[in-house]
PDB file of C-alpha atoms in Angstrom:
ATOM      1  CA  MET I   1     163.119  71.956  35.695  1.00 43.00           C
ATOM      2  CA  VAL I   2     163.926  75.260  37.930  1.00 46.00           C
ATOM      3  CA  GLU I   3     160.802  75.351  39.406  1.00 56.00           C
ATOM      4  CA  ARG I   4     158.934  79.470  39.835  1.00 55.00           C
ATOM      5  CA  PRO I   5     156.488  79.719  41.574  1.00 52.00           C
ATOM      6  CA  GLN I   6     153.497  82.197  40.842  1.00 47.00           C
ATOM      7  CA  GLU I   7     154.497  85.376  40.168  1.00 50.00           C
ATOM      8  CA  PRO I   8     152.242  88.330  42.492  1.00 47.00           C
ATOM      9  CA  ALA I   9     150.829  90.010  39.478  1.00 49.00           C
ATOM     10  CA  SER I  10     148.679  86.692  39.270  1.00 55.00           C
ATOM     11  CA  GLY I  11     145.798  87.443  41.588  1.00 86.00           C
ATOM     12  CA  TYR I  12     146.412  84.201  43.193  1.00 94.00           C
ATOM     13  CA  THR I  13     148.953  82.137  45.437  1.00 95.00           C
ATOM     14  CA  CYS I  14     149.488  78.461  44.764  1.00 97.00           C
ATOM     15  CA  ARG I  15     148.129  77.818  48.263  1.00 96.00           C
ATOM     16  CA  GLU I  16     144.935  79.603  47.448  1.00 96.00           C
ATOM     17  CA  VAL I  17     145.089  77.650  43.885  1.00 97.00           C
ATOM     18  CA  VAL I  18     145.204  73.866  45.240  1.00 97.00           C
ATOM     19  CA  GLU I  19     141.425  75.026  47.697  1.00 96.00           C
ATOM     20  CA  LEU I  20     139.621  76.708  44.687  1.00 97.00           C
ATOM     21  CA  VAL I  21     139.931  73.828  41.507  1.00 97.00           C
ATOM     22  CA  THR I  22     136.534  71.783  42.648  1.00 96.00           C
ATOM     23  CA  GLU I  23     134.964  75.116  42.581  1.00 96.00           C
ATOM     24  CA  TYR I  24     136.855  75.726  39.548  1.00 97.00           C
ATOM     25  CA  LEU I  25     136.350  71.836  37.788  1.00 96.00           C
ATOM     26  CA  ASP I  26     132.520  72.753  38.489  1.00 94.00           C
ATOM     27  CA  GLY I  27     131.706  75.506  36.782  1.00 94.00           C
ATOM     28  CA  ALA I  28     131.151  77.293  40.262  1.00 94.00           C
ATOM     29  CA  MET I  29     133.236  80.227  39.625  1.00 95.00           C
ATOM     30  CA  THR I  30     132.418  83.863  38.683  1.00 95.00           C
ATOM     31  CA  PRO I  31     134.375  84.629  35.312  1.00 96.00           C
ATOM     32  CA  GLY I  32     136.482  87.019  36.794  1.00 94.00           C
ATOM     33  CA  GLU I  33     137.433  84.412  39.285  1.00 94.00           C
ATOM     34  CA  ARG I  34     137.997  82.022  36.218  1.00 96.00           C
ATOM     35  CA  ALA I  35     140.323  84.238  34.581  1.00 95.00           C
ATOM     36  CA  ALA I  36     142.700  85.163  37.379  1.00 95.00           C
ATOM     37  CA  LEU I  37     142.606  81.393  38.277  1.00 96.00           C
ATOM     38  CA  GLU I  38     143.366  80.188  34.494  1.00 96.00           C
ATOM     39  CA  VAL I  39     146.153  82.665  34.046  1.00 95.00           C
ATOM     40  CA  HIS I  40     147.684  81.092  37.381  1.00 95.00           C
ATOM     41  CA  LEU I  41     147.871  77.755  35.931  1.00 96.00           C
ATOM     42  CA  ASN I  42     149.103  78.679  32.418  1.00 95.00           C
ATOM     43  CA  TYR I  43     152.022  80.067  33.953  1.00 92.00           C
ATOM     44  CA  CYS I  44     152.626  77.524  37.616  1.00 96.00           C
ATOM     45  CA  ASP I  45     153.563  73.917  36.114  1.00 97.00           C
ATOM     46  CA  GLY I  46     153.030  72.938  40.487  1.00 97.00           C
ATOM     47  CA  CYS I  47     149.249  74.094  40.378  1.00 98.00           C
ATOM     48  CA  ALA I  48     148.666  72.472  37.435  1.00 98.00           C
ATOM     49  CA  THR I  49     149.915  69.614  37.868  1.00 98.00           C
ATOM     50  CA  PHE I  50     147.643  69.263  41.254  1.00 98.00           C
ATOM     51  CA  LEU I  51     144.960  70.222  38.921  1.00 98.00           C
ATOM     52  CA  GLU I  52     145.618  67.060  36.724  1.00 97.00           C
ATOM     53  CA  GLN I  53     145.993  65.384  39.720  1.00 98.00           C
ATOM     54  CA  ILE I  54     143.129  65.998  41.508  1.00 98.00           C
ATOM     55  CA  ARG I  55     141.061  65.158  37.852  1.00 97.00           C
ATOM     56  CA  THR I  56     143.313  61.806  38.280  1.00 97.00           C
ATOM     57  CA  SER I  57     142.228  61.564  41.836  1.00 97.00           C
ATOM     58  CA  ALA I  58     138.309  62.111  40.583  1.00 97.00           C
ATOM     59  CA  SER I  59     138.692  59.564  36.946  1.00 96.00           C
ATOM     60  CA  LEU I  60     140.279  56.937  39.242  1.00 97.00           C
ATOM     61  CA  ALA I  61     136.982  57.046  41.733  1.00 98.00           C
ATOM     62  CA  GLY I  62     134.967  56.228  38.759  1.00 97.00           C
ATOM     63  CA  GLY I  63     136.639  52.577  37.980  1.00 96.00           C
ATOM     64  CA  VAL I  64     136.154  51.412  42.025  1.00 96.00           C
ATOM     65  CA  ALA I  65     132.941  49.171  41.606  1.00 94.00           C
ATOM     66  CA  PRO I  66     130.072  50.895  43.391  1.00 93.00           C
ATOM     67  CA  GLU I  67     128.957  48.077  46.358  1.00 93.00           C
ATOM     68  CA  GLN I  68     125.613  46.195  45.719  1.00 95.00           C
ATOM     69  CA  ILE I  69     122.739  45.027  47.846  1.00 96.00           C
ATOM     70  CA  PRO I  70     122.876  41.073  48.473  1.00 96.00           C
ATOM     71  CA  GLU I  71     121.103  38.881  45.907  1.00 96.00           C
ATOM     72  CA  ASP I  72     118.934  38.232  48.567  1.00 96.00           C
ATOM     73  CA  VAL I  73     117.484  41.227  49.541  1.00 96.00           C
ATOM     74  CA  THR I  74     117.100  42.128  45.727  1.00 97.00           C
ATOM     75  CA  GLU I  75     115.065  38.572  45.228  1.00 97.00           C
ATOM     76  CA  ALA I  76     112.548  39.999  48.923  1.00 96.00           C
ATOM     77  CA  LEU I  77     112.040  43.187  46.523  1.00 97.00           C
ATOM     78  CA  ARG I  78     111.071  41.377  43.724  1.00 96.00           C
ATOM     79  CA  ALA I  79     108.641  39.442  45.564  1.00 96.00           C
ATOM     80  CA  ALA I  80     107.704  42.986  46.951  1.00 96.00           C
ATOM     81  CA  PHE I  81     107.073  44.154  43.603  1.00 96.00           C
ATOM     82  CA  ARG I  82     104.846  41.265  42.742  1.00 95.00           C
ATOM     83  CA  ALA I  83     103.300  41.353  45.211  1.00 93.00           C
ATOM     84  CA  ARG I  84     102.170  44.829  44.660  1.00 85.00           C
ATOM     85  CA  ARG I  85     100.176  44.249  41.873  1.00 74.00           C
ATOM     86  CA  GLU I  86      98.001  41.468  43.484  1.00 71.00           C
ATOM     87  CA  PRO I  87      94.609  42.516  44.790  1.00 63.00           C
TER      88      PRO I  87
ATOM     89  CA  MET F   1     107.541  72.823  32.250  1.00 38.00           C
ATOM     90  CA  ILE F   2     110.565  71.819  29.843  1.00 42.00           C
ATOM     91  CA  GLY F   3     110.875  67.880  28.903  1.00 42.00           C
ATOM     92  CA  SER F   4     107.946  66.527  30.388  1.00 42.00           C
ATOM     93  CA  VAL F   5     104.807  64.685  29.366  1.00 42.00           C
ATOM     94  CA  GLU F   6     102.212  66.812  28.885  1.00 45.00           C
ATOM     95  CA  GLY F   7      99.626  65.348  32.317  1.00 45.00           C
ATOM     96  CA  THR F   8     101.562  63.616  34.216  1.00 46.00           C
ATOM     97  CA  GLY F   9     104.463  65.827  35.046  1.00 48.00           C
ATOM     98  CA  VAL F  10     106.765  63.464  34.860  1.00 50.00           C
ATOM     99  CA  VAL F  11     110.402  64.775  34.041  1.00 56.00           C
ATOM    100  CA  SER F  12     110.091  62.289  30.655  1.00 64.00           C
ATOM    101  CA  ALA F  13     113.337  60.268  30.654  1.00 66.00           C
ATOM    102  CA  ASP F  14     111.832  59.252  33.746  1.00 85.00           C
ATOM    103  CA  ALA F  15     108.183  58.883  32.429  1.00 88.00           C
ATOM    104  CA  SER F  16     108.262  55.490  30.992  1.00 89.00           C
ATOM    105  CA  LEU F  17     110.515  53.964  33.220  1.00 93.00           C
ATOM    106  CA  VAL F  18     108.150  54.876  36.501  1.00 94.00           C
ATOM    107  CA  ALA F  19     105.268  53.944  33.908  1.00 94.00           C
ATOM    108  CA  ARG F  20     106.605  50.422  33.408  1.00 95.00           C
ATOM    109  CA  LEU F  21     106.936  50.137  37.376  1.00 96.00           C
ATOM    110  CA  ARG F  22     103.684  51.437  37.616  1.00 94.00           C
ATOM    111  CA  ASP F  23     102.037  48.817  35.379  1.00 94.00           C
ATOM    112  CA  GLY F  24     104.332  46.018  37.093  1.00 95.00           C
ATOM    113  CA  ASP F  25     106.633  45.185  34.872  1.00 96.00           C
ATOM    114  CA  GLU F  26     109.461  43.675  36.583  1.00 96.00           C
ATOM    115  CA  ARG F  27     112.273  44.279  33.899  1.00 96.00           C
ATOM    116  CA  ALA F  28     112.171  48.004  35.129  1.00 96.00           C
ATOM    117  CA  PHE F  29     112.239  47.284  38.862  1.00 97.00           C
ATOM    118  CA  ASP F  30     115.323  45.345  38.547  1.00 96.00           C
ATOM    119  CA  GLU F  31     116.564  47.618  36.177  1.00 95.00           C
ATOM    120  CA  VAL F  32     116.089  50.061  38.928  1.00 97.00           C
ATOM    121  CA  VAL F  33     117.027  48.208  41.617  1.00 97.00           C
ATOM    122  CA  SER F  34     120.582  47.281  39.940  1.00 96.00           C
ATOM    123  CA  GLY F  35     120.893  50.822  39.313  1.00 96.00           C
ATOM    124  CA  PHE F  36     119.491  53.325  42.117  1.00 97.00           C
ATOM    125  CA  SER F  37     121.208  50.668  45.285  1.00 98.00           C
ATOM    126  CA  PRO F  38     124.663  51.743  44.796  1.00 98.00           C
ATOM    127  CA  ALA F  39     123.948  55.534  45.070  1.00 98.00           C
ATOM    128  CA  MET F  40     120.813  54.460  47.997  1.00 98.00           C
ATOM    129  CA  LEU F  41     123.631  51.893  50.120  1.00 98.00           C
ATOM    130  CA  ALA F  42     126.453  55.070  49.967  1.00 97.00           C
ATOM    131  CA  VAL F  43     123.680  56.916  51.392  1.00 98.00           C
ATOM    132  CA  ALA F  44     122.542  54.714  53.750  1.00 98.00           C
ATOM    133  CA  ARG F  45     126.090  53.850  55.027  1.00 96.00           C
ATOM    134  CA  GLY F  46     127.088  57.485  55.538  1.00 96.00           C
ATOM    135  CA  TYR F  47     123.832  57.484  58.523  1.00 96.00           C
ATOM    136  CA  VAL F  48     124.472  53.991  59.944  1.00 96.00           C
ATOM    137  CA  GLY F  49     127.760  53.336  59.227  1.00 91.00           C
ATOM    138  CA  ALA F  50     127.385  49.363  59.194  1.00 92.00           C
ATOM    139  CA  ARG F  51     126.990  47.789  55.671  1.00 94.00           C
ATOM    140  CA  SER F  52     124.419  45.214  56.858  1.00 95.00           C
ATOM    141  CA  VAL F  53     122.261  48.221  58.687  1.00 96.00           C
ATOM    142  CA  ALA F  54     122.696  49.924  55.632  1.00 97.00           C
ATOM    143  CA  GLU F  55     121.266  46.600  53.561  1.00 97.00           C
ATOM    144  CA  GLU F  56     118.540  47.236  55.508  1.00 97.00           C
ATOM    145  CA  VAL F  57     117.883  50.472  54.947  1.00 98.00           C
ATOM    146  CA  VAL F  58     117.798  50.607  51.730  1.00 98.00           C
ATOM    147  CA  GLN F  59     115.458  47.490  51.716  1.00 98.00           C
ATOM    148  CA  GLU F  60     112.915  49.867  53.806  1.00 98.00           C
ATOM    149  CA  ALA F  61     113.660  52.322  51.626  1.00 98.00           C
ATOM    150  CA  TRP F  62     112.714  50.589  48.342  1.00 98.00           C
ATOM    151  CA  LEU F  63     109.575  49.325  50.334  1.00 97.00           C
ATOM    152  CA  GLY F  64     108.418  52.801  50.962  1.00 97.00           C
ATOM    153  CA  VAL F  65     109.170  53.493  47.172  1.00 97.00           C
ATOM    154  CA  LEU F  66     106.600  51.424  46.260  1.00 96.00           C
ATOM    155  CA  ARG F  67     103.765  51.909  48.238  1.00 95.00           C
ATOM    156  CA  GLY F  68     104.511  55.834  47.060  1.00 95.00           C
ATOM    157  CA  LEU F  69     104.967  55.352  43.223  1.00 94.00           C
ATOM    158  CA  ASP F  70     101.595  56.125  42.223  1.00 92.00           C
ATOM    159  CA  ARG F  71     102.015  59.026  44.720  1.00 92.00           C
ATOM    160  CA  PHE F  72     105.161  60.601  42.602  1.00 93.00           C
ATOM    161  CA  GLU F  73     104.694  63.188  41.024  1.00 89.00           C
ATOM    162  CA  GLY F  74     108.312  64.172  39.084  1.00 88.00           C
ATOM    163  CA  ARG F  75     109.477  67.048  40.948  1.00 88.00           C
ATOM    164  CA  SER F  76     112.877  65.634  40.816  1.00 90.00           C
ATOM    165  CA  THR F  77     114.071  62.802  38.767  1.00 93.00           C
ATOM    166  CA  LEU F  78     113.424  59.598  39.955  1.00 95.00           C
ATOM    167  CA  ARG F  79     116.648  58.236  41.396  1.00 96.00           C
ATOM    168  CA  THR F  80     116.515  61.966  42.808  1.00 96.00           C
ATOM    169  CA  TRP F  81     113.473  61.321  44.902  1.00 96.00           C
ATOM    170  CA  VAL F  82     114.357  57.155  46.175  1.00 97.00           C
ATOM    171  CA  LEU F  83     117.501  59.248  47.217  1.00 98.00           C
ATOM    172  CA  ARG F  84     115.753  60.960  49.287  1.00 97.00           C
ATOM    173  CA  ILE F  85     113.735  58.465  50.249  1.00 97.00           C
ATOM    174  CA  VAL F  86     116.100  56.533  51.648  1.00 98.00           C
ATOM    175  CA  ALA F  87     118.263  59.617  53.166  1.00 98.00           C
ATOM    176  CA  ASN F  88     114.950  60.234  54.975  1.00 97.00           C
ATOM    177  CA  ILE F  89     114.838  56.248  56.643  1.00 98.00           C
ATOM    178  CA  ALA F  90     118.645  56.470  57.632  1.00 98.00           C
ATOM    179  CA  ARG F  91     118.494  59.405  59.435  1.00 97.00           C
ATOM    180  CA  ASP F  92     115.440  58.360  60.931  1.00 97.00           C
ATOM    181  CA  ARG F  93     117.661  55.025  62.049  1.00 97.00           C
ATOM    182  CA  ALA F  94     120.428  57.361  63.195  1.00 96.00           C
ATOM    183  CA  VAL F  95     118.953  59.261  65.313  1.00 95.00           C
ATOM    184  CA  ARG F  96     117.462  56.180  67.257  1.00 95.00           C
ATOM    185  CA  GLU F  97     120.403  54.486  67.170  1.00 93.00           C
ATOM    186  CA  ALA F  98     121.906  57.810  68.957  1.00 89.00           C
ATOM    187  CA  ARG F  99     124.912  58.013  66.150  1.00 91.00           C
ATOM    188  CA  SER F 100     126.244  61.470  65.623  1.00 89.00           C
ATOM    189  CA  LEU F 101     124.923  62.687  62.087  1.00 90.00           C
ATOM    190  CA  PRO F 102     126.891  63.420  58.754  1.00 90.00           C
ATOM    191  CA  PHE F 103     126.639  67.176  58.294  1.00 90.00           C
ATOM    192  CA  SER F 104     126.572  68.755  61.090  1.00 87.00           C
ATOM    193  CA  PRO F 105     128.896  71.991  61.583  1.00 85.00           C
ATOM    194  CA  SER F 106     132.027  70.399  61.988  1.00 83.00           C
ATOM    195  CA  ASP F 107     131.984  68.991  58.507  1.00 85.00           C
ATOM    196  CA  PHE F 108     132.019  72.707  56.700  1.00 87.00           C
ATOM    197  CA  GLU F 109     134.121  74.550  59.490  1.00 83.00           C
ATOM    198  CA  GLY F 110     137.651  74.754  60.748  1.00 76.00           C
ATOM    199  CA  ASN F 111     141.235  74.413  58.500  1.00 79.00           C
ATOM    200  CA  ASP F 112     141.816  71.219  56.634  1.00 88.00           C
ATOM    201  CA  PRO F 113     144.001  72.634  53.383  1.00 94.00           C
ATOM    202  CA  ALA F 114     143.624  70.086  50.472  1.00 96.00           C
ATOM    203  CA  VAL F 115     147.740  70.481  50.938  1.00 96.00           C
ATOM    204  CA  ASP F 116     149.435  70.276  54.025  1.00 95.00           C
ATOM    205  CA  VAL F 117     150.953  73.814  54.523  1.00 95.00           C
ATOM    206  CA  ARG F 118     154.409  73.245  54.940  1.00 96.00           C
ATOM    207  CA  ARG F 119     154.883  72.431  51.360  1.00 97.00           C
ATOM    208  CA  PHE F 120     154.282  76.300  50.277  1.00 97.00           C
ATOM    209  CA  ARG F 121     156.897  79.018  50.807  1.00 96.00           C
ATOM    210  CA  LEU F 122     155.914  81.353  54.041  1.00 96.00           C
ATOM    211  CA  GLN F 123     154.863  84.990  54.203  1.00 93.00           C
ATOM    212  CA  THR F 124     158.155  85.785  55.187  1.00 95.00           C
ATOM    213  CA  GLU F 125     160.468  84.619  52.200  1.00 94.00           C
ATOM    214  CA  PRO F 126     160.282  85.173  48.154  1.00 92.00           C
ATOM    215  CA  TYR F 127     156.747  83.574  46.705  1.00 91.00           C
ATOM    216  CA  PRO F 128     154.955  83.310  49.691  1.00 94.00           C
ATOM    217  CA  GLY F 129     152.399  80.716  49.499  1.00 96.00           C
ATOM    218  CA  GLY F 130     154.026  79.350  46.290  1.00 96.00           C
ATOM    219  CA  TRP F 131     155.152  76.060  46.243  1.00 97.00           C
ATOM    220  CA  ARG F 132     158.224  74.543  48.029  1.00 96.00           C
ATOM    221  CA  SER F 133     158.716  71.380  45.262  1.00 95.00           C
ATOM    222  CA  PHE F 134     155.767  71.175  42.360  1.00 96.00           C
ATOM    223  CA  PRO F 135     154.031  67.635  43.128  1.00 96.00           C
ATOM    224  CA  SER F 136     154.743  64.842  40.570  1.00 95.00           C
ATOM    225  CA  ASP F 137     154.003  64.277  37.075  1.00 95.00           C
ATOM    226  CA  TRP F 138     152.057  61.412  37.207  1.00 95.00           C
ATOM    227  CA  ARG F 139     151.138  61.887  33.569  1.00 93.00           C
ATOM    228  CA  LEU F 140     155.211  60.462  33.849  1.00 94.00           C
ATOM    229  CA  LEU F 141     154.119  57.187  34.957  1.00 94.00           C
ATOM    230  CA  PRO F 142     153.096  53.809  32.716  1.00 92.00           C
ATOM    231  CA  GLU F 143     149.501  53.951  32.283  1.00 88.00           C
ATOM    232  CA  THR F 144     149.967  50.668  33.313  1.00 89.00           C
ATOM    233  CA  GLN F 145     150.134  51.729  36.742  1.00 89.00           C
ATOM    234  CA  VAL F 146     148.383  54.778  37.189  1.00 90.00           C
ATOM    235  CA  ALA F 147     144.912  52.608  35.944  1.00 87.00           C
ATOM    236  CA  GLY F 148     145.974  49.054  38.241  1.00 91.00           C
ATOM    237  CA  ARG F 149     144.726  47.092  40.386  1.00 94.00           C
ATOM    238  CA  GLU F 150     147.187  48.470  43.675  1.00 95.00           C
ATOM    239  CA  THR F 151     145.593  52.162  42.705  1.00 96.00           C
ATOM    240  CA  LEU F 152     142.094  51.542  42.271  1.00 96.00           C
ATOM    241  CA  ASP F 153     142.710  49.617  46.223  1.00 97.00           C
ATOM    242  CA  ALA F 154     144.608  52.598  47.057  1.00 97.00           C
ATOM    243  CA  VAL F 155     141.840  55.122  45.628  1.00 98.00           C
ATOM    244  CA  ARG F 156     138.999  52.597  47.658  1.00 97.00           C
ATOM    245  CA  GLU F 157     141.599  52.432  50.819  1.00 97.00           C
ATOM    246  CA  ALA F 158     141.338  56.397  50.872  1.00 98.00           C
ATOM    247  CA  ILE F 159     137.861  56.660  50.443  1.00 98.00           C
ATOM    248  CA  ALA F 160     136.598  54.352  52.914  1.00 96.00           C
ATOM    249  CA  ALA F 161     138.840  56.439  55.480  1.00 97.00           C
ATOM    250  CA  LEU F 162     137.007  59.367  54.820  1.00 97.00           C
ATOM    251  CA  PRO F 163     134.422  61.395  57.470  1.00 95.00           C
ATOM    252  CA  ASP F 164     131.344  59.967  56.757  1.00 95.00           C
ATOM    253  CA  ALA F 165     129.888  63.149  55.458  1.00 96.00           C
ATOM    254  CA  GLN F 166     132.728  63.669  52.576  1.00 97.00           C
ATOM    255  CA  ARG F 167     132.617  59.887  52.155  1.00 97.00           C
ATOM    256  CA  MET F 168     128.844  60.496  50.481  1.00 97.00           C
ATOM    257  CA  VAL F 169     129.313  62.901  48.490  1.00 98.00           C
ATOM    258  CA  VAL F 170     132.501  62.021  46.875  1.00 98.00           C
ATOM    259  CA  THR F 171     131.003  58.238  46.217  1.00 98.00           C
ATOM    260  CA  LEU F 172     128.124  59.633  44.944  1.00 98.00           C
ATOM    261  CA  ARG F 173     129.743  62.403  42.749  1.00 98.00           C
ATOM    262  CA  ASP F 174     133.207  60.214  41.977  1.00 98.00           C
ATOM    263  CA  VAL F 175     132.068  56.907  42.213  1.00 98.00           C
ATOM    264  CA  LEU F 176     128.354  56.829  40.742  1.00 97.00           C
ATOM    265  CA  GLY F 177     128.453  60.055  38.605  1.00 96.00           C
ATOM    266  CA  CYS F 178     126.087  61.297  40.056  1.00 96.00           C
ATOM    267  CA  PRO F 179     125.331  65.534  39.226  1.00 96.00           C
ATOM    268  CA  ALA F 180     126.207  68.036  41.594  1.00 96.00           C
ATOM    269  CA  GLU F 181     122.712  69.491  42.112  1.00 95.00           C
ATOM    270  CA  GLU F 182     121.608  65.713  42.238  1.00 96.00           C
ATOM    271  CA  VAL F 183     123.863  65.186  45.554  1.00 97.00           C
ATOM    272  CA  CYS F 184     122.588  68.702  46.852  1.00 97.00           C
ATOM    273  CA  GLU F 185     119.376  67.951  46.487  1.00 96.00           C
ATOM    274  CA  ALA F 186     119.237  64.594  47.630  1.00 96.00           C
ATOM    275  CA  LEU F 187     120.456  65.225  50.792  1.00 97.00           C
ATOM    276  CA  ASP F 188     119.737  68.352  51.153  1.00 96.00           C
ATOM    277  CA  LEU F 189     122.995  70.293  50.643  1.00 96.00           C
ATOM    278  CA  THR F 190     123.620  73.499  49.776  1.00 96.00           C
ATOM    279  CA  PRO F 191     126.335  73.722  46.432  1.00 96.00           C
ATOM    280  CA  GLY F 192     128.738  75.636  48.442  1.00 95.00           C
ATOM    281  CA  ASN F 193     128.229  73.336  51.395  1.00 96.00           C
ATOM    282  CA  GLN F 194     128.701  69.762  48.759  1.00 97.00           C
ATOM    283  CA  ARG F 195     131.485  71.597  47.251  1.00 96.00           C
ATOM    284  CA  VAL F 196     133.700  72.098  50.156  1.00 96.00           C
ATOM    285  CA  LEU F 197     132.611  68.173  50.779  1.00 97.00           C
ATOM    286  CA  LEU F 198     133.588  67.284  47.542  1.00 98.00           C
ATOM    287  CA  HIS F 199     137.192  68.598  47.497  1.00 97.00           C
ATOM    288  CA  ARG F 200     138.475  67.847  51.074  1.00 97.00           C
ATOM    289  CA  ALA F 201     137.660  63.931  49.919  1.00 98.00           C
ATOM    290  CA  ARG F 202     139.244  64.390  46.879  1.00 98.00           C
ATOM    291  CA  ALA F 203     142.265  66.324  48.514  1.00 98.00           C
ATOM    292  CA  ARG F 204     142.694  63.275  50.710  1.00 98.00           C
ATOM    293  CA  VAL F 205     141.995  60.708  48.007  1.00 98.00           C
ATOM    294  CA  ARG F 206     144.894  62.944  45.805  1.00 98.00           C
ATOM    295  CA  ALA F 207     147.639  63.143  48.906  1.00 98.00           C
ATOM    296  CA  HIS F 208     146.846  59.126  49.325  1.00 98.00           C
ATOM    297  CA  LEU F 209     147.832  58.570  45.942  1.00 97.00           C
ATOM    298  CA  GLU F 210     150.621  60.779  46.198  1.00 97.00           C
ATOM    299  CA  ARG F 211     151.746  58.369  49.332  1.00 96.00           C
ATOM    300  CA  HIS F 212     150.928  55.508  46.734  1.00 95.00           C
ATOM    301  CA  PHE F 213     153.116  56.455  43.451  1.00 93.00           C
ATOM    302  CA  ASP F 214     155.864  58.690  45.094  1.00 86.00           C
ATOM    303  CA  GLY F 215     156.554  55.601  47.851  1.00 75.00           C
TER     304      GLY F 215
END
């Protein structure tokens, strides 16, 4: 594959694009910035792949089992909850 | 207020849950304890570090929640309110133990590029700022490898190694799926600062995965 980096007309360089992807994914860009980024992503395979990798990283994080409090703490809290109702 | 139950001010999605809790419904309590505690632990650990101390902080926060339940006015969601309580207790504890607090200016300043700058062309070269060689396409890897156990272990490892502030934000956003607005409100972060931390965290997780996949 010939790796053809961005053309200057796009407004953003690849080095800039990699810093903007979270802003892009969170919908926090102005319409103009968003359009310029999308122009870049449309012809830069490197940045499109990078965006996909960030998406994959975020979605894989969603598969990590979250830490939970131990059962004895839950039990103690349940007791406190019951006690709350008692006079 | 849209989405509120008349007279209570409690956001409707939470209204029945809060009513059940006030009523002493133990199943509702179990539901919120198992549902909210992972996010509370993530917040507490960001301030106090050790898991055992974080568990104490979460327990103390729940007792505070029980004491304050009748005063909950529903100006935020129940979970956000609970997360603010745990953040306050954890912050106090960290101050008492003279631990440095997350979200200090150094967490947002400085140059922490998402990708090693050596991977981009110099100003003096053709296509300045362009990739020297493209990142590899993980979609070409076997699905079993991308979503496999070793990959999840690598993600967990990468998150565990993050600075406290980044770990808190990426755990809340990407591991637990909290919306950006909630993270900002719970941790008193501006949307911009929240995004800086999330971006730096995701970039480090990505870089770790790249080493994991590409060898």
